[in-house]
PDB file of C-alpha atoms in Angstrom:
ATOM      1  CA  MET K   1       0.086   2.859  23.987  1.00 74.00           C
ATOM      2  CA  ARG K   2      -1.129   4.008  27.376  1.00 80.00           C
ATOM      3  CA  SER K   3       2.342   5.248  28.337  1.00 86.00           C
ATOM      4  CA  LEU K   4       2.588   7.213  25.094  1.00 89.00           C
ATOM      5  CA  SER K   5      -0.805   8.831  25.714  1.00 88.00           C
ATOM      6  CA  VAL K   6       0.305   9.860  29.225  1.00 89.00           C
ATOM      7  CA  TYR K   7       3.600  11.194  27.858  1.00 92.00           C
ATOM      8  CA  LEU K   8       1.745  13.306  25.278  1.00 92.00           C
ATOM      9  CA  SER K   9      -0.797  14.602  27.812  1.00 92.00           C
ATOM     10  CA  ASN K  10       2.102  15.764  30.026  1.00 93.00           C
ATOM     11  CA  GLY K  11       3.448  18.005  27.254  1.00 93.00           C
ATOM     12  CA  GLY K  12       5.571  15.534  25.295  1.00 93.00           C
ATOM     13  CA  ALA K  13       5.509  15.394  21.509  1.00 94.00           C
ATOM     14  CA  LEU K  14       6.322  13.063  18.650  1.00 96.00           C
ATOM     15  CA  THR K  15       9.019  14.051  16.170  1.00 96.00           C
ATOM     16  CA  ASP K  16       8.739  11.124  13.765  1.00 96.00           C
ATOM     17  CA  VAL K  17       6.525   8.098  13.135  1.00 97.00           C
ATOM     18  CA  ARG K  18       7.316   4.993  11.113  1.00 97.00           C
ATOM     19  CA  LEU K  19       4.886   2.199  10.203  1.00 98.00           C
ATOM     20  CA  VAL K  20       6.390  -1.145   9.222  1.00 97.00           C
ATOM     21  CA  GLU K  21       4.379  -3.862   7.475  1.00 96.00           C
ATOM     22  CA  GLY K  22       5.465  -7.274   8.723  1.00 95.00           C
ATOM     23  CA  GLU K  23       5.469 -10.533   6.811  1.00 92.00           C
ATOM     24  CA  ASP K  24       2.102 -11.251   8.462  1.00 93.00           C
ATOM     25  CA  GLU K  25       0.684  -8.147   6.662  1.00 94.00           C
ATOM     26  CA  ARG K  26       0.161  -6.324   9.974  1.00 96.00           C
ATOM     27  CA  TRP K  27       1.523  -2.834  10.669  1.00 97.00           C
ATOM     28  CA  THR K  28       3.725  -1.995  13.678  1.00 97.00           C
ATOM     29  CA  MET K  29       4.273   1.589  14.821  1.00 97.00           C
ATOM     30  CA  PHE K  30       7.619   3.095  15.819  1.00 97.00           C
ATOM     31  CA  VAL K  31       7.856   6.631  17.228  1.00 97.00           C
ATOM     32  CA  ARG K  32      10.556   9.150  18.089  1.00 96.00           C
ATOM     33  CA  LEU K  33       9.940  11.432  21.062  1.00 95.00           C
ATOM     34  CA  ILE K  34      10.971  15.061  21.239  1.00 93.00           C
ATOM     35  CA  ASN K  35      13.190  14.850  24.325  1.00 89.00           C
ATOM     36  CA  ARG K  36      14.346  11.216  24.271  1.00 91.00           C
ATOM     37  CA  PRO K  37      16.932   9.556  22.046  1.00 93.00           C
ATOM     38  CA  GLY K  38      16.135   6.571  19.881  1.00 94.00           C
ATOM     39  CA  GLU K  39      13.039   5.022  18.448  1.00 95.00           C
ATOM     40  CA  TYR K  40      10.319   3.288  20.442  1.00 94.00           C
ATOM     41  CA  ARG K  41       8.015   0.501  19.290  1.00 95.00           C
ATOM     42  CA  LEU K  42       4.405   0.854  20.366  1.00 94.00           C
ATOM     43  CA  ASN K  43       3.584  -2.209  22.489  1.00 92.00           C
ATOM     44  CA  LEU K  44       0.429  -3.656  23.969  1.00 90.00           C
ATOM     45  CA  PHE K  45      -0.270  -2.598  27.562  1.00 84.00           C
ATOM     46  CA  LYS K  46       1.814  -4.605  30.062  1.00 85.00           C
ATOM     47  CA  SER K  47       3.306  -6.710  27.273  1.00 87.00           C
ATOM     48  CA  ASP K  48       6.453  -6.931  25.194  1.00 89.00           C
ATOM     49  CA  GLN K  49       4.342  -7.744  22.136  1.00 92.00           C
ATOM     50  CA  PRO K  50       3.910  -4.955  19.573  1.00 94.00           C
ATOM     51  CA  LYS K  51       0.568  -3.257  19.048  1.00 94.00           C
ATOM     52  CA  THR K  52      -0.253  -4.094  15.426  1.00 96.00           C
ATOM     53  CA  TYR K  53      -2.831  -2.868  12.952  1.00 96.00           C
ATOM     54  CA  ARG K  54      -4.366  -4.854  10.080  1.00 96.00           C
ATOM     55  CA  ASP K  55      -5.293  -1.670   8.258  1.00 95.00           C
ATOM     56  CA  VAL K  56      -2.714   1.060   7.568  1.00 96.00           C
ATOM     57  CA  ASP K  57      -5.543   3.628   7.380  1.00 96.00           C
ATOM     58  CA  LEU K  58      -6.525   2.825  10.971  1.00 96.00           C
ATOM     59  CA  ALA K  59      -2.895   3.157  12.103  1.00 96.00           C
ATOM     60  CA  ILE K  60      -2.617   6.562  10.423  1.00 97.00           C
ATOM     61  CA  ALA K  61      -5.945   7.665  11.938  1.00 96.00           C
ATOM     62  CA  THR K  62      -4.625   6.678  15.380  1.00 94.00           C
ATOM     63  CA  ILE K  63      -1.478   8.721  14.807  1.00 95.00           C
ATOM     64  CA  ARG K  64      -3.465  11.772  13.674  1.00 96.00           C
ATOM     65  CA  ASP K  65      -6.522  11.599  15.938  1.00 94.00           C
ATOM     66  CA  ASP K  66      -5.263   9.971  19.140  1.00 92.00           C
ATOM     67  CA  PHE K  67      -1.680  11.245  19.209  1.00 93.00           C
ATOM     68  CA  GLY K  68      -2.186  14.594  17.432  1.00 94.00           C
ATOM     69  CA  TYR K  69       0.786  14.066  15.117  1.00 95.00           C
ATOM     70  CA  TYR K  70       0.461  15.665  11.685  1.00 95.00           C
ATOM     71  CA  GLY K  71       4.043  15.402  10.442  1.00 95.00           C
ATOM     72  CA  SER K  72       5.366  12.975   7.880  1.00 95.00           C
ATOM     73  CA  ILE K  73       4.848   9.235   8.378  1.00 97.00           C
ATOM     74  CA  THR K  74       7.318   6.774   6.903  1.00 97.00           C
ATOM     75  CA  LEU K  75       5.920   3.515   5.525  1.00 96.00           C
ATOM     76  CA  ALA K  76       8.180   0.487   5.181  1.00 96.00           C
ATOM     77  CA  THR K  77       7.626  -3.197   4.515  1.00 94.00           C
ATOM     78  CA  GLU K  78       9.316  -6.455   5.393  1.00 91.00           C
ATOM     79  CA  GLN K  79       7.415  -8.214   2.592  1.00 86.00           C
ATOM     80  CA  ARG K  80       9.563  -9.974   0.019  1.00 82.00           C
ATOM     81  CA  PRO K  81       8.610 -11.086  -3.480  1.00 77.00           C
ATOM     82  CA  LYS K  82       7.575 -14.724  -3.682  1.00 73.00           C
ATOM     83  CA  ILE K  83      10.399 -16.873  -5.070  1.00 74.00           C
ATOM     84  CA  GLY K  84       9.501 -18.859  -8.158  1.00 63.00           C
ATOM     85  CA  LYS K  85       6.635 -16.625  -9.234  1.00 57.00           C
ATOM     86  CA  ALA K  86       6.784 -15.336 -12.786  1.00 54.00           C
ATOM     87  CA  GLN K  87       7.699 -11.685 -12.767  1.00 56.00           C
ATOM     88  CA  ALA K  88       6.706  -9.239 -15.458  1.00 54.00           C
ATOM     89  CA  SER K  89       9.543  -8.367 -17.777  1.00 53.00           C
ATOM     90  CA  PRO K  90      10.499  -4.725 -18.082  1.00 56.00           C
ATOM     91  CA  ILE K  91       8.891  -2.749 -20.846  1.00 58.00           C
ATOM     92  CA  ALA K  92      11.297  -2.387 -23.745  1.00 55.00           C
ATOM     93  CA  ASP K  93      11.677   0.948 -25.483  1.00 55.00           C
ATOM     94  CA  SER K  94      10.533   0.902 -29.055  1.00 53.00           C
ATOM     95  CA  ASP K  95      12.198   2.757 -31.912  1.00 56.00           C
ATOM     96  CA  GLU K  96       8.940   2.823 -33.827  1.00 54.00           C
ATOM     97  CA  ASP K  97       7.068   6.139 -34.051  1.00 52.00           C
TER      98      ASP K  97
END
């Protein structure tokens, strides 16, 4: 996060941001930089562990307020439906008026 802040203060910019919800219900941020190829995961300072957020609203506020990025933000999830849980059946169309 510190490296990204320094990059932005030196004239760099974000071109895309993606937030991914992990199976632990925490959000990880991935960014694309204007003059560098690829996508970068936001990590904790001096660590290979990702910086995560419990609240997606806080992650979005960080993107907007701290990084000054106001473009689109992609949200994705790694959550999977629980196996064995009863799922609602689709609503059937009715011919009755």
